[in-house]
Short mmCIF file of C-alpha atoms (C1' of nucleotides) in Angstrom, two decimals:
data_model
loop_
_atom_site.label_atom_id
_atom_site.label_comp_id
_atom_site.label_asym_id
_atom_site.label_seq_id
_atom_site.Cartn_x
_atom_site.Cartn_y
_atom_site.Cartn_z
CA MET A 1 -103.09 0.34 101.10
CA THR A 2 -106.08 1.46 99.11
CA GLN A 3 -106.00 3.88 96.24
CA HIS A 4 -106.20 7.37 97.63
CA THR A 5 -107.37 9.20 94.52
CA PRO A 6 -110.07 7.15 92.83
CA ILE A 7 -110.21 7.71 89.12
CA ASP A 8 -112.97 5.18 88.54
CA PRO A 9 -115.63 7.36 86.88
CA VAL A 10 -118.46 5.21 88.22
CA VAL A 11 -117.28 5.57 91.80
CA ASN A 12 -116.78 9.23 91.11
CA PHE A 13 -120.34 9.65 89.95
CA ILE A 14 -121.77 7.72 92.88
CA GLU A 15 -119.79 9.82 95.29
CA LEU A 16 -120.97 12.99 93.61
CA MET A 17 -124.58 11.97 94.13
CA GLY A 18 -123.79 11.29 97.76
CA LEU A 19 -122.45 14.77 98.25
CA GLN A 20 -125.34 16.23 96.31
CA PHE A 21 -127.89 14.58 98.58
CA GLN A 22 -125.93 15.59 101.63
CA GLY A 23 -126.00 19.17 100.43
CA ASP A 24 -129.78 18.92 100.26
CA GLY A 25 -129.95 17.76 103.85
CA ALA A 26 -130.45 14.09 103.04
CA PRO A 27 -128.21 11.25 104.21
CA ARG A 28 -125.17 10.80 102.06
CA ILE A 29 -125.76 7.10 101.73
CA ALA A 30 -129.18 7.69 100.23
CA GLY A 31 -127.47 9.65 97.48
CA ARG A 32 -124.96 6.90 96.89
CA ILE A 33 -127.72 4.35 96.57
CA TYR A 34 -129.47 6.53 94.04
CA GLY A 35 -126.25 7.02 92.13
CA LEU A 36 -125.56 3.30 92.10
CA LEU A 37 -129.02 2.50 90.77
CA LEU A 38 -128.59 5.19 88.17
CA MET A 39 -125.39 3.54 87.00
CA GLU A 40 -126.75 0.00 86.98
CA GLY A 41 -130.22 0.67 85.69
CA ARG A 42 -131.56 -2.61 87.03
CA PRO A 43 -133.06 -3.74 90.33
CA LEU A 44 -130.46 -4.39 93.02
CA GLY A 45 -130.81 -6.34 96.25
CA LEU A 46 -129.94 -4.98 99.66
CA GLN A 47 -126.99 -7.29 100.04
CA ASP A 48 -125.67 -6.30 96.63
CA MET A 49 -125.77 -2.64 97.45
CA ALA A 50 -124.27 -3.12 100.90
CA THR A 51 -121.19 -4.82 99.50
CA ARG A 52 -120.89 -2.51 96.50
CA LEU A 53 -121.04 0.61 98.65
CA GLN A 54 -119.21 -0.94 101.59
CA VAL A 55 -121.79 0.03 104.20
CA SER A 56 -123.89 -2.00 106.60
CA ARG A 57 -127.07 -3.69 105.48
CA ALA A 58 -128.93 -1.78 108.18
CA SER A 59 -127.95 1.50 106.62
CA ILE A 60 -128.95 0.34 103.15
CA SER A 61 -132.28 -0.86 104.46
CA THR A 62 -133.06 2.43 106.16
CA ASN A 63 -132.00 4.64 103.30
CA ALA A 64 -133.55 2.56 100.55
CA ARG A 65 -136.88 2.83 102.33
CA LEU A 66 -136.31 6.56 102.73
CA LEU A 67 -135.84 6.87 98.98
CA ALA A 68 -138.97 4.80 98.47
CA THR A 69 -141.08 7.12 100.64
CA LYS A 70 -139.78 10.06 98.63
CA GLY A 71 -140.84 8.35 95.43
CA LEU A 72 -137.39 8.15 93.88
CA VAL A 73 -137.13 4.39 94.08
CA GLU A 74 -139.50 1.48 94.35
CA LEU A 75 -139.44 -1.92 95.95
CA VAL A 76 -139.77 -4.81 93.56
CA SER A 77 -139.71 -8.53 94.11
CA GLN A 78 -138.61 -11.36 91.93
CA PRO A 79 -140.50 -14.66 91.84
CA GLY A 80 -138.84 -17.35 93.92
CA ASP A 81 -136.56 -14.87 95.65
CA ARG A 82 -136.99 -13.52 99.13
CA GLN A 83 -134.70 -10.56 98.70
CA ASP A 84 -135.96 -6.99 98.47
CA TYR A 85 -134.90 -5.44 95.22
CA TYR A 86 -135.02 -1.71 94.63
CA GLN A 87 -135.10 -0.01 91.26
CA LEU A 88 -135.28 3.53 89.97
CA ILE A 89 -138.63 5.10 89.33
CA PRO A 90 -138.44 6.04 85.65
CA VAL A 91 -139.92 9.52 85.99
CA PRO A 92 -139.03 10.84 89.45
CA HIS A 93 -139.84 14.44 88.57
CA VAL A 94 -143.38 14.24 89.82
CA SER A 95 -142.35 12.97 93.23
CA ILE A 96 -139.58 15.51 93.63
CA LEU A 97 -141.78 18.46 92.82
CA GLU A 98 -144.70 17.22 94.85
CA THR A 99 -142.47 16.74 97.87
CA VAL A 100 -141.26 20.31 97.64
CA SER A 101 -144.77 21.56 97.01
CA ALA A 102 -146.10 19.72 100.06
CA ARG A 103 -143.33 21.16 102.22
CA MET A 104 -144.21 24.68 101.21
CA ALA A 105 -147.90 24.10 101.74
CA SER A 106 -147.39 22.78 105.26
CA ALA A 107 -145.04 25.65 106.08
CA ALA A 108 -147.70 28.09 104.94
CA GLU A 109 -150.25 26.31 107.06
CA ARG A 110 -148.19 26.49 110.24
CA MET A 111 -147.29 30.11 109.67
CA THR A 112 -150.93 30.97 109.22
CA GLN A 113 -151.81 29.35 112.51
CA ALA A 114 -149.07 31.23 114.35
CA GLU A 115 -150.09 34.46 112.66
CA ALA A 116 -153.69 34.05 113.77
CA MET A 117 -152.57 34.06 117.40
CA LEU A 118 -150.92 37.44 117.10
CA PRO A 119 -152.91 40.29 118.70
CA GLU A 120 -154.76 42.77 116.55
CA GLU A 121 -152.44 45.58 117.59
CA MET A 122 -149.70 44.01 115.49
CA GLY A 123 -151.54 44.68 112.28
CA GLU A 124 -148.44 45.44 110.23
CA ALA A 125 -146.61 42.34 111.37
CA LYS A 126 -149.65 40.24 110.54
CA THR A 127 -149.76 41.77 107.08
CA ARG A 128 -146.08 40.99 106.48
CA VAL A 129 -146.58 37.39 107.51
CA ARG A 130 -149.63 37.02 105.33
CA ALA A 131 -147.68 38.32 102.35
CA LEU A 132 -145.03 35.68 102.93
CA VAL A 133 -147.64 32.96 103.33
CA SER A 134 -149.25 34.04 100.11
CA PHE A 135 -145.98 33.62 98.29
CA TYR A 136 -145.54 30.12 99.69
CA ARG A 137 -149.05 29.14 98.67
CA GLN A 138 -148.62 30.47 95.16
CA SER A 139 -145.33 28.67 94.81
CA ALA A 140 -146.88 25.39 95.89
CA ASP A 141 -149.58 25.84 93.26
CA PHE A 142 -147.07 26.82 90.64
CA MET A 143 -145.14 23.61 91.20
CA GLN A 144 -148.25 21.57 90.64
CA ARG A 145 -148.68 23.32 87.32
CA TRP A 146 -145.08 22.59 86.46
CA VAL A 147 -145.61 18.92 87.26
CA ARG A 148 -148.42 18.80 84.77
CA GLU A 149 -146.34 20.56 82.15
CA VAL A 150 -143.32 18.32 82.55
CA SER A 151 -145.31 15.10 82.52
CA SER A 152 -147.04 15.86 79.25
CA MET B 1 -137.74 29.28 137.29
CA THR B 2 -138.74 30.30 133.83
CA GLN B 3 -142.10 29.73 132.25
CA HIS B 4 -142.10 26.29 130.71
CA THR B 5 -144.95 26.68 128.26
CA PRO B 6 -144.61 30.03 126.53
CA ILE B 7 -147.91 31.44 125.41
CA ASP B 8 -146.46 34.67 124.08
CA PRO B 9 -147.58 34.55 120.45
CA VAL B 10 -144.60 36.57 119.30
CA VAL B 11 -142.12 34.19 120.87
CA ASN B 12 -144.19 31.37 119.45
CA PHE B 13 -143.94 32.76 115.94
CA ILE B 14 -140.22 33.40 116.18
CA GLU B 15 -139.65 29.88 117.40
CA LEU B 16 -141.74 28.49 114.57
CA MET B 17 -139.55 30.26 112.04
CA GLY B 18 -136.51 28.82 113.77
CA LEU B 19 -137.83 25.31 113.38
CA GLN B 20 -138.90 26.01 109.82
CA PHE B 21 -135.39 27.09 108.86
CA GLN B 22 -133.89 24.15 110.67
CA GLY B 23 -136.13 21.82 108.72
CA ASP B 24 -134.76 23.36 105.54
CA GLY B 25 -131.21 22.65 106.63
CA ALA B 26 -130.45 26.19 107.74
CA PRO B 27 -129.31 27.20 111.23
CA ARG B 28 -132.17 27.60 113.65
CA ILE B 29 -130.91 30.97 114.80
CA ALA B 30 -131.08 32.33 111.28
CA GLY B 31 -134.77 31.50 111.29
CA ARG B 32 -135.28 33.17 114.64
CA ILE B 33 -133.58 36.32 113.39
CA TYR B 34 -135.83 36.35 110.36
CA GLY B 35 -138.88 35.80 112.54
CA LEU B 36 -137.86 38.60 114.86
CA LEU B 37 -137.37 41.03 111.99
CA LEU B 38 -140.70 39.96 110.58
CA MET B 39 -142.35 40.81 113.87
CA GLU B 40 -140.60 44.13 114.37
CA GLY B 41 -140.60 45.36 110.81
CA ARG B 42 -137.79 47.80 111.45
CA PRO B 43 -133.99 47.65 111.37
CA LEU B 44 -132.49 46.01 114.44
CA GLY B 45 -128.91 46.14 115.70
CA LEU B 46 -126.82 43.08 116.46
CA GLN B 47 -126.82 43.79 120.18
CA ASP B 48 -130.59 44.21 120.17
CA MET B 49 -131.14 40.88 118.52
CA ALA B 50 -128.62 39.11 120.73
CA THR B 51 -130.40 40.16 123.91
CA ARG B 52 -133.87 39.66 122.47
CA LEU B 53 -133.08 36.12 121.29
CA GLN B 54 -130.72 35.34 124.18
CA VAL B 55 -127.85 34.16 122.00
CA SER B 56 -124.26 35.31 121.62
CA ARG B 57 -123.33 38.27 119.47
CA ALA B 58 -121.02 36.03 117.48
CA SER B 59 -123.93 33.84 116.49
CA ILE B 60 -126.08 36.79 115.50
CA SER B 61 -123.23 38.23 113.47
CA THR B 62 -122.65 35.00 111.58
CA ASN B 63 -126.29 34.25 110.88
CA ALA B 64 -127.29 37.79 109.99
CA ARG B 65 -124.58 37.81 107.35
CA LEU B 66 -125.78 34.41 106.17
CA LEU B 67 -129.27 35.81 105.68
CA ALA B 68 -127.78 38.77 103.87
CA THR B 69 -125.92 36.56 101.40
CA LYS B 70 -129.17 34.73 100.74
CA GLY B 71 -130.90 37.99 100.00
CA LEU B 72 -133.47 37.75 102.77
CA VAL B 73 -132.08 40.61 104.80
CA GLU B 74 -129.91 43.61 104.18
CA LEU B 75 -127.37 45.58 106.14
CA VAL B 76 -128.28 49.20 106.74
CA SER B 77 -126.50 51.92 108.66
CA GLN B 78 -127.79 54.91 110.49
CA PRO B 79 -125.93 58.22 110.43
CA GLY B 80 -123.88 58.82 113.55
CA ASP B 81 -124.14 55.22 114.68
CA ARG B 82 -121.49 52.57 114.40
CA GLN B 83 -123.84 49.66 114.85
CA ASP B 84 -124.80 47.32 112.01
CA TYR B 85 -128.52 47.27 111.55
CA TYR B 86 -130.30 44.59 109.57
CA GLN B 87 -133.72 44.87 108.04
CA LEU B 88 -136.00 42.68 105.96
CA ILE B 89 -135.81 42.84 102.22
CA PRO B 90 -139.36 43.80 101.23
CA VAL B 91 -139.72 41.30 98.40
CA PRO B 92 -137.59 38.26 99.21
CA HIS B 93 -139.30 36.03 96.66
CA VAL B 94 -136.79 36.77 93.95
CA SER B 95 -133.84 35.84 96.13
CA ILE B 96 -135.45 32.66 97.39
CA LEU B 97 -136.29 31.37 93.94
CA GLU B 98 -133.00 32.40 92.44
CA THR B 99 -131.11 30.61 95.20
CA VAL B 100 -133.00 27.41 94.49
CA SER B 101 -132.58 27.89 90.78
CA ALA B 102 -128.84 28.40 91.13
CA ARG B 103 -128.56 25.27 93.25
CA MET B 104 -130.26 23.18 90.63
CA ALA B 105 -128.17 24.67 87.86
CA SER B 106 -124.91 23.92 89.63
CA ALA B 107 -126.08 20.40 90.45
CA ALA B 108 -126.83 19.87 86.76
CA GLU B 109 -123.42 21.21 85.87
CA ARG B 110 -121.53 18.86 88.18
CA MET B 111 -123.58 15.88 87.10
CA THR B 112 -122.84 16.65 83.49
CA GLN B 113 -119.12 16.74 84.19
CA ALA B 114 -119.22 13.41 85.98
CA GLU B 115 -121.34 11.91 83.22
CA ALA B 116 -118.86 12.97 80.57
CA MET B 117 -116.17 10.89 82.25
CA LEU B 118 -118.18 7.70 81.97
CA PRO B 119 -116.98 5.35 79.23
CA GLU B 120 -118.91 4.98 76.02
CA GLU B 121 -119.87 1.41 76.85
CA MET B 122 -122.20 2.73 79.53
CA GLY B 123 -124.48 4.32 77.00
CA GLU B 124 -127.69 3.58 78.87
CA ALA B 125 -126.39 4.94 82.15
CA LYS B 126 -125.24 8.08 80.40
CA THR B 127 -128.69 8.49 78.89
CA ARG B 128 -130.36 8.13 82.28
CA VAL B 129 -128.11 10.75 83.79
CA ARG B 130 -128.70 13.13 80.93
CA ALA B 131 -132.45 12.79 81.38
CA LEU B 132 -132.10 13.74 85.02
CA VAL B 133 -129.83 16.66 84.19
CA SER B 134 -132.35 17.84 81.64
CA PHE B 135 -135.04 17.91 84.29
CA TYR B 136 -132.84 19.95 86.60
CA ARG B 137 -132.04 22.43 83.87
CA GLN B 138 -135.67 22.81 82.88
CA SER B 139 -136.64 23.32 86.49
CA ALA B 140 -134.03 26.02 86.92
CA ASP B 141 -135.38 27.79 83.85
CA PHE B 142 -138.93 27.36 85.03
CA MET B 143 -138.11 29.08 88.32
CA GLN B 144 -136.70 32.05 86.49
CA ARG B 145 -139.99 32.31 84.62
CA TRP B 146 -141.86 32.11 87.92
CA VAL B 147 -139.72 34.89 89.33
CA ARG B 148 -140.76 37.11 86.49
CA GLU B 149 -144.40 36.20 86.92
CA VAL B 150 -144.46 36.83 90.66
CA SER B 151 -142.67 40.15 90.44
CA SER B 152 -145.12 41.64 87.98
"C1'" DC C 1 -138.84 -29.22 113.38
"C1'" DG C 2 -134.29 -26.88 112.78
"C1'" DG C 3 -131.04 -24.37 110.14
"C1'" DA C 4 -130.47 -20.66 106.89
"C1'" DT C 5 -131.34 -16.31 104.91
"C1'" DC C 6 -133.77 -12.42 104.65
"C1'" DA C 7 -135.19 -7.29 106.49
"C1'" DT C 8 -135.83 -4.53 110.40
"C1'" DT C 9 -135.15 -2.58 115.04
"C1'" DC C 10 -132.45 -0.67 118.64
"C1'" DA C 11 -128.74 0.79 121.64
"C1'" DG C 12 -124.41 2.74 121.17
"C1'" DT C 13 -120.57 5.19 118.65
"C1'" DC C 14 -118.91 8.67 116.01
"C1'" DT C 15 -118.98 12.54 112.86
"C1'" DT C 16 -120.76 17.00 111.52
"C1'" DG C 17 -121.71 21.53 112.33
"C1'" DA C 18 -124.21 25.01 115.25
"C1'" DC C 19 -123.16 27.80 118.94
"C1'" DT C 20 -120.34 30.07 122.55
"C1'" DG C 21 -116.74 32.82 124.87
"C1'" DA C 22 -112.58 34.99 124.61
"C1'" DA C 23 -109.47 37.43 121.95
"C1'" DC C 24 -108.55 40.73 118.25
"C1'" DG C 25 -108.70 44.76 115.10
"C1'" DA C 26 -111.10 48.82 113.92
"C1'" DT C 27 -113.43 53.00 114.84
"C1'" DC C 28 -115.11 56.62 117.58
"C1'" DC C 29 -115.12 59.94 121.49
"C1'" DG C 30 -113.36 62.16 125.61
"C1'" DC D 1 -103.56 59.05 123.62
"C1'" DG D 2 -106.63 55.79 126.14
"C1'" DG D 3 -111.03 53.91 127.13
"C1'" DA D 4 -115.23 52.29 125.10
"C1'" DT D 5 -117.97 50.07 121.78
"C1'" DC D 6 -118.45 48.01 117.72
"C1'" DG D 7 -118.11 43.46 114.41
"C1'" DT D 8 -115.50 39.51 113.36
"C1'" DT D 9 -112.50 35.46 114.00
"C1'" DC D 10 -111.21 31.26 116.07
"C1'" DA D 11 -110.64 27.37 119.16
"C1'" DG D 12 -113.44 24.62 121.88
"C1'" DT D 13 -117.91 22.56 123.46
"C1'" DC D 14 -122.00 20.36 122.69
"C1'" DA D 15 -126.03 18.31 120.52
"C1'" DA D 16 -128.26 16.15 116.51
"C1'" DG D 17 -128.37 12.52 113.66
"C1'" DA D 18 -125.99 9.27 110.46
"C1'" DC D 19 -124.16 4.91 110.71
"C1'" DT D 20 -122.95 0.40 112.75
"C1'" DG D 21 -123.30 -4.21 114.97
"C1'" DA D 22 -125.93 -7.28 117.45
"C1'" DA D 23 -130.37 -8.95 118.41
"C1'" DT D 24 -135.08 -9.97 116.78
"C1'" DG D 25 -138.75 -11.61 113.92
"C1'" DA D 26 -140.29 -13.53 109.73
"C1'" DT D 27 -140.08 -16.70 105.92
"C1'" DC D 28 -138.38 -20.41 103.39
"C1'" DC D 29 -136.24 -24.99 102.59
"C1'" DG D 30 -134.31 -29.35 103.90
#
DNA sequence: CGGATCATTCAGTCTTGACTGAACGATCCG
DNA sequence: CGGATCGTTCAGTCAAGACTGAATGATCCG
């Protein structure tokens, strides 16, 4: 019978990151991978992570690549080794903020398109939508500024 | 047989908001409610919305209250009428940003707690976590600043 | 070439949570 | 009081998607 209440602080931290990611709408396993890399601080292979986190290699593969596309992690290789190693990106702030910024910008874009199709009679509704779009656009810009500030 | 490809721009906009919310991890119906209110620009009763959006009253009730807790919508009453009416909050920016800010702050808080439990030998890991926490805290602060800027 | 060791893909399972319908309590009006 | 009309709660259904295991393709080494 396995321990029901884990007191291992490392496991605890990894699990916290899993829940954190899940709360943000990302797969829980992606969070656990990030937490594990944060604890180890060195490149880890897929097989390593799969056994450490007790999940399938397929899941690790998928989620590690997900993290890579989001700019939180990067794929590295070691000479004379066929394994894929992943390691933390030292300064993930830029990626995080730019992802959010891009989301807002695309939302603004789609809303603008839908707003343009509304008939002229709905002038007030169109104005309300444009105000919201404006806020999204400004926020996206503001994040870019913040990126520059934080990376200086 | 119902129309398969809706060209009604209002329905189109409402549906877009539904998808937008869903993409942000919120219930699709919450987005549709917000879209509907954005189109109408006046307080709407639960029954109204339920028939307009063709969903159950229970769902409208739940999601309207969700939007209210997030500060996007507010409950209003009309004299001599027992219905609950909901209307848009004119300037939702503050609520949106403060929600995000609060999320980041609480994430930073939990990470700090978990980090404190790590043994001293893991000095480097602790440092990495603290750097991440610092970023979260700064971002939360930065959003507060942005709130002030946008509401002036 | 043939076996071994990778990562990835895909069909299928299973979990999460959004949504519904029926009941309930509250409030109002006749 | 009794019927009607609210909003909410709750158990149950259903769909989306996270995860798995087996199969596939690629690369390396003997």
